[in-house]
Amino acid sequence: MFEQGMTRLHELMVIIYAISILFYFIDFLNQNRKANKIAFWILSIVWVLQTIFLFLYMMRTGRFPVLTIFEGLYFYAWVLITLSLVINRLLRMDFTVFFTNVIGFVIMVIHTFAPVQIESQAMAEKLVSELLLIHITMAIVSYGAFSLSFIFSALYLLQHRLLKMKKWNQRLWRLGDLQKLEKLSYILNAIGVPMLLLSLILGLTWKFIKLPDVSWFDLKIITSLVLLTIYSTFLYLKVRKEMFGKSLALLNSAAFLIILINFFLVSRLSSFHFWYA
């Protein structure tokens, strides 16, 4: 009973942790203090839950939880979150906070879903299945955000073309202004990128546990990393290089074509997502 309760607690923490990282990523891109504050308090919930678990575990075992590799991983994740909260509150180093939490999330996922630490084989199999479910859900959410972003970019390109051709008709006004279309496209990509990153972390963890014989150079893994790189480049060009306009919309449209290839073609050729075949 204790084991099952702790398992559910860990799963809840992983989900809450992912939401926190999403808000930290928004703050990292735009220096959004409101998003930073939301991320801080959500991460504080994770820290409280972790701390409760540590005390319960110490009361149950009568020792400090660092004697096994999985106990050490959990304590390591707790230390990273603690340091992240302190840095966020005292030093305001957003770059450090975001990447510290990404590392902490990886450690948390490994500790939560690796079946070696679970005594019951049935519980271990169930955990691995739930890990896969969360991975797929996050991937689909990110793909949904990228799809909407592509639609706004496509409308941007259409609007840009109509304006260039000086076709002042009702269709032009119904498309919305260029600045709004570009902003919505950017916001959706800013949501999609961290979701895709977290999905990849979960997916690679699942591969390590369940499919150790599948190559790390599997086509699905490579194309997913390419996708993450392209969309991250989009955000970099937008935020750091202050690029805007038609070039950025074309890049976003090209990235969406890779999503279609990755989802419909690569999935059938990959050994990683064999259920698509």
Short mmCIF file of C-alpha atoms in Angstrom, two decimals:
data_model
loop_
_atom_site.label_atom_id
_atom_site.label_comp_id
_atom_site.label_asym_id
_atom_site.label_seq_id
_atom_site.Cartn_x
_atom_site.Cartn_y
_atom_site.Cartn_z
CA MET A 1 0.00 0.00 0.00
CA PHE A 2 2.83 2.36 0.92
CA GLU A 3 4.66 1.51 -2.31
CA GLN A 4 1.59 2.19 -4.46
CA GLY A 5 0.89 5.48 -2.68
CA MET A 6 4.45 6.67 -3.18
CA THR A 7 4.30 5.65 -6.84
CA ARG A 8 1.21 7.80 -7.41
CA LEU A 9 2.89 10.67 -5.58
CA HIS A 10 5.92 10.42 -7.88
CA GLU A 11 3.75 10.39 -11.01
CA LEU A 12 1.90 13.49 -9.80
CA MET A 13 5.22 15.23 -9.13
CA VAL A 14 6.48 14.48 -12.64
CA ILE A 15 3.38 16.05 -14.20
CA ILE A 16 3.50 19.12 -11.93
CA TYR A 17 7.23 19.44 -12.55
CA ALA A 18 6.63 19.44 -16.33
CA ILE A 19 4.09 22.27 -15.97
CA SER A 20 6.58 24.27 -13.91
CA ILE A 21 9.28 23.88 -16.57
CA LEU A 22 6.82 25.08 -19.22
CA PHE A 23 6.31 28.36 -17.33
CA TYR A 24 10.05 28.70 -16.66
CA PHE A 25 10.64 28.32 -20.40
CA ILE A 26 8.16 31.12 -21.14
CA ASP A 27 10.00 33.33 -18.65
CA PHE A 28 13.36 32.29 -20.12
CA LEU A 29 12.23 33.47 -23.57
CA ASN A 30 10.40 36.67 -22.70
CA GLN A 31 11.63 37.66 -19.23
CA ASN A 32 8.04 37.28 -18.09
CA ARG A 33 8.01 37.80 -14.32
CA LYS A 34 4.43 36.60 -13.99
CA ALA A 35 5.32 33.29 -15.65
CA ASN A 36 8.40 33.07 -13.42
CA LYS A 37 6.29 33.55 -10.30
CA ILE A 38 3.78 30.89 -11.39
CA ALA A 39 6.64 28.47 -12.18
CA PHE A 40 8.23 29.17 -8.80
CA TRP A 41 5.08 28.35 -6.84
CA ILE A 42 4.31 25.26 -8.91
CA LEU A 43 7.86 24.03 -8.37
CA SER A 44 7.44 24.77 -4.65
CA ILE A 45 4.56 22.28 -4.64
CA VAL A 46 6.90 19.67 -6.13
CA TRP A 47 9.49 20.48 -3.47
CA VAL A 48 6.94 20.10 -0.67
CA LEU A 49 5.77 16.74 -2.04
CA GLN A 50 9.36 15.56 -2.40
CA THR A 51 10.19 16.65 1.13
CA ILE A 52 7.15 14.84 2.52
CA PHE A 53 8.22 11.69 0.68
CA LEU A 54 11.75 11.94 2.05
CA PHE A 55 10.50 12.15 5.63
CA LEU A 56 8.01 9.31 5.12
CA TYR A 57 10.72 7.16 3.55
CA MET A 58 13.17 7.90 6.38
CA MET A 59 10.50 7.04 8.98
CA ARG A 60 9.78 3.77 7.18
CA THR A 61 13.41 2.70 6.68
CA GLY A 62 14.97 4.37 9.72
CA ARG A 63 17.86 5.81 7.68
CA PHE A 64 18.80 8.62 5.33
CA PRO A 65 17.86 7.66 1.71
CA VAL A 66 21.22 7.68 -0.06
CA LEU A 67 22.45 4.07 0.23
CA THR A 68 21.19 2.87 -3.17
CA ILE A 69 21.51 4.43 -6.61
CA PHE A 70 17.77 5.14 -6.83
CA GLU A 71 17.64 6.70 -3.39
CA GLY A 72 20.63 8.80 -4.41
CA LEU A 73 18.91 9.88 -7.62
CA TYR A 74 15.85 11.03 -5.71
CA PHE A 75 17.89 12.97 -3.18
CA TYR A 76 19.88 14.47 -6.06
CA ALA A 77 16.65 15.65 -7.70
CA TRP A 78 15.53 17.13 -4.37
CA VAL A 79 18.81 19.01 -4.02
CA LEU A 80 18.52 20.38 -7.58
CA ILE A 81 14.98 21.64 -6.97
CA THR A 82 16.01 23.18 -3.65
CA LEU A 83 18.94 24.99 -5.27
CA SER A 84 16.71 26.07 -8.15
CA LEU A 85 14.19 27.64 -5.78
CA VAL A 86 16.94 29.42 -3.84
CA ILE A 87 18.61 30.73 -7.01
CA ASN A 88 15.28 31.86 -8.44
CA ARG A 89 14.35 33.70 -5.26
CA LEU A 90 17.71 35.26 -4.38
CA LEU A 91 19.85 35.57 -7.50
CA ARG A 92 17.36 35.94 -10.40
CA MET A 93 19.51 33.83 -12.76
CA ASP A 94 16.82 32.62 -15.18
CA PHE A 95 19.18 30.75 -17.52
CA THR A 96 20.60 28.72 -14.63
CA VAL A 97 17.17 28.06 -13.11
CA PHE A 98 15.66 26.74 -16.35
CA PHE A 99 18.45 24.28 -17.18
CA THR A 100 18.82 23.18 -13.56
CA ASN A 101 15.16 22.18 -13.64
CA VAL A 102 15.55 20.32 -16.94
CA ILE A 103 18.31 18.22 -15.34
CA GLY A 104 16.19 17.77 -12.23
CA PHE A 105 13.27 16.61 -14.36
CA VAL A 106 15.45 13.99 -16.09
CA ILE A 107 16.61 12.66 -12.72
CA MET A 108 13.04 12.59 -11.42
CA VAL A 109 11.78 10.68 -14.45
CA ILE A 110 14.56 8.07 -14.18
CA HIS A 111 13.86 7.58 -10.49
CA THR A 112 10.09 7.38 -10.93
CA PHE A 113 9.76 5.10 -13.93
CA ALA A 114 12.83 2.85 -13.86
CA PRO A 115 11.45 -0.59 -12.88
CA VAL A 116 14.60 -1.71 -11.07
CA GLN A 117 13.52 0.07 -7.91
CA ILE A 118 10.06 -1.52 -7.89
CA GLU A 119 9.72 -4.82 -6.02
CA SER A 120 6.53 -5.87 -7.81
CA GLN A 121 6.98 -6.86 -11.47
CA ALA A 122 3.32 -6.04 -12.19
CA MET A 123 3.76 -2.56 -10.72
CA ALA A 124 6.96 -2.09 -12.72
CA GLU A 125 5.22 -2.97 -15.98
CA LYS A 126 2.34 -0.63 -15.15
CA LEU A 127 4.76 2.21 -14.44
CA VAL A 128 6.53 1.73 -17.76
CA SER A 129 3.16 1.78 -19.55
CA GLU A 130 2.20 5.00 -17.76
CA LEU A 131 5.54 6.53 -18.69
CA LEU A 132 4.80 5.74 -22.34
CA LEU A 133 1.31 7.24 -22.01
CA ILE A 134 2.66 10.53 -20.61
CA HIS A 135 5.35 10.61 -23.33
CA ILE A 136 2.81 10.18 -26.13
CA THR A 137 0.40 12.70 -24.60
CA MET A 138 3.10 15.37 -24.32
CA ALA A 139 4.29 14.69 -27.87
CA ILE A 140 0.76 15.04 -29.26
CA VAL A 141 0.19 18.26 -27.28
CA SER A 142 3.41 19.70 -28.71
CA TYR A 143 2.43 18.63 -32.22
CA GLY A 144 -0.96 20.29 -31.71
CA ALA A 145 0.72 23.55 -30.68
CA PHE A 146 3.06 23.38 -33.69
CA SER A 147 0.11 22.68 -36.01
CA LEU A 148 -1.79 25.76 -34.84
CA SER A 149 1.42 27.76 -35.11
CA PHE A 150 1.76 26.60 -38.71
CA ILE A 151 -1.81 27.70 -39.46
CA PHE A 152 -1.07 31.19 -38.18
CA SER A 153 2.14 31.29 -40.23
CA ALA A 154 0.24 30.16 -43.33
CA LEU A 155 -2.34 32.89 -42.74
CA TYR A 156 0.51 35.34 -42.28
CA LEU A 157 1.99 34.37 -45.66
CA LEU A 158 -1.42 34.65 -47.32
CA GLN A 159 -2.06 38.02 -45.73
CA HIS A 160 1.40 39.20 -46.74
CA ARG A 161 0.78 38.13 -50.33
CA LEU A 162 -2.63 39.86 -50.50
CA LEU A 163 -1.15 43.06 -49.13
CA LYS A 164 1.71 42.93 -51.61
CA MET A 165 -0.75 42.42 -54.46
CA LYS A 166 -2.90 45.26 -53.03
CA LYS A 167 -6.03 43.12 -52.96
CA TRP A 168 -8.11 45.06 -50.49
CA ASN A 169 -11.14 42.82 -50.04
CA GLN A 170 -13.19 41.32 -47.19
CA ARG A 171 -10.97 38.23 -47.07
CA LEU A 172 -8.01 40.43 -46.21
CA TRP A 173 -9.67 41.88 -43.12
CA ARG A 174 -10.94 38.49 -41.91
CA LEU A 175 -7.43 37.05 -41.82
CA GLY A 176 -6.32 39.36 -39.00
CA ASP A 177 -3.35 41.71 -38.91
CA LEU A 178 0.18 40.48 -39.55
CA GLN A 179 1.53 41.37 -36.12
CA LYS A 180 -1.17 39.39 -34.32
CA LEU A 181 -0.72 36.34 -36.56
CA GLU A 182 3.04 36.37 -36.01
CA LYS A 183 2.65 36.75 -32.24
CA LEU A 184 0.20 33.84 -31.97
CA SER A 185 2.52 31.66 -34.04
CA TYR A 186 5.41 32.49 -31.72
CA ILE A 187 3.41 31.86 -28.52
CA LEU A 188 2.31 28.42 -29.70
CA ASN A 189 5.89 27.46 -30.60
CA ALA A 190 7.01 28.69 -27.18
CA ILE A 191 4.55 26.21 -25.68
CA GLY A 192 5.37 23.39 -28.10
CA VAL A 193 9.17 23.40 -27.69
CA PRO A 194 9.34 22.63 -23.94
CA MET A 195 6.54 20.06 -24.31
CA LEU A 196 8.48 18.34 -27.10
CA LEU A 197 11.68 18.47 -25.03
CA LEU A 198 9.98 16.86 -22.02
CA SER A 199 8.33 14.29 -24.29
CA LEU A 200 11.72 13.35 -25.73
CA ILE A 201 13.18 12.97 -22.23
CA LEU A 202 10.34 10.64 -21.27
CA GLY A 203 10.53 8.75 -24.57
CA LEU A 204 14.27 8.16 -24.30
CA THR A 205 13.83 6.99 -20.73
CA TRP A 206 11.17 4.53 -21.92
CA LYS A 207 13.49 3.34 -24.70
CA PHE A 208 16.30 2.78 -22.20
CA ILE A 209 13.99 0.73 -19.95
CA LYS A 210 11.88 -1.17 -22.46
CA LEU A 211 13.80 -1.23 -25.76
CA PRO A 212 17.52 -1.39 -24.91
CA ASP A 213 18.28 -3.12 -28.23
CA VAL A 214 16.91 -0.26 -30.33
CA SER A 215 19.72 1.95 -31.63
CA TRP A 216 20.13 5.47 -30.25
CA PHE A 217 20.47 6.44 -33.92
CA ASP A 218 16.98 5.19 -34.75
CA LEU A 219 15.33 7.34 -37.42
CA LYS A 220 12.49 8.39 -35.08
CA ILE A 221 14.91 9.63 -32.43
CA ILE A 222 17.02 11.52 -34.96
CA THR A 223 14.07 13.25 -36.66
CA SER A 224 12.56 14.18 -33.29
CA LEU A 225 15.85 15.80 -32.27
CA VAL A 226 15.97 17.59 -35.63
CA LEU A 227 12.45 18.90 -35.00
CA LEU A 228 13.43 20.15 -31.56
CA THR A 229 16.49 21.86 -33.05
CA ILE A 230 14.50 23.58 -35.83
CA TYR A 231 11.80 24.91 -33.52
CA SER A 232 14.41 25.98 -30.97
CA THR A 233 16.17 27.82 -33.80
CA PHE A 234 12.87 29.52 -34.64
CA LEU A 235 12.59 30.79 -31.06
CA TYR A 236 16.24 31.83 -31.01
CA LEU A 237 15.90 33.83 -34.22
CA LYS A 238 12.72 35.45 -32.94
CA VAL A 239 13.91 36.32 -29.43
CA ARG A 240 17.67 36.82 -29.71
CA LYS A 241 18.09 37.93 -33.30
CA GLU A 242 14.75 39.77 -33.36
CA MET A 243 13.91 38.27 -36.74
CA PHE A 244 10.34 38.61 -37.92
CA GLY A 245 8.20 38.55 -41.02
CA LYS A 246 8.04 36.32 -44.03
CA SER A 247 11.33 34.48 -43.47
CA LEU A 248 10.29 33.30 -40.03
CA ALA A 249 6.85 32.23 -41.30
CA LEU A 250 8.49 30.19 -44.08
CA LEU A 251 10.82 28.50 -41.56
CA ASN A 252 7.84 27.63 -39.39
CA SER A 253 5.98 26.19 -42.38
CA ALA A 254 8.99 24.07 -43.37
CA ALA A 255 9.27 22.77 -39.80
CA PHE A 256 5.64 21.66 -39.91
CA LEU A 257 6.32 19.65 -43.07
CA ILE A 258 9.01 17.79 -41.13
CA ILE A 259 6.43 17.07 -38.41
CA LEU A 260 4.17 15.44 -41.02
CA ILE A 261 7.07 13.39 -42.36
CA ASN A 262 8.09 12.42 -38.82
CA PHE A 263 4.58 11.40 -37.81
CA PHE A 264 3.35 9.56 -40.89
CA LEU A 265 6.47 8.23 -42.62
CA VAL A 266 9.31 7.95 -40.11
CA SER A 267 7.07 6.28 -37.50
CA ARG A 268 6.47 3.40 -39.93
CA LEU A 269 10.18 2.95 -40.63
CA SER A 270 11.31 3.24 -37.02
CA SER A 271 11.82 0.37 -34.57
CA PHE A 272 11.13 2.78 -31.74
CA HIS A 273 7.45 3.40 -32.43
CA PHE A 274 6.69 -0.03 -33.78
CA TRP A 275 2.96 0.19 -32.98
CA TYR A 276 2.46 2.61 -35.88
CA ALA A 277 3.40 -0.06 -38.39
#
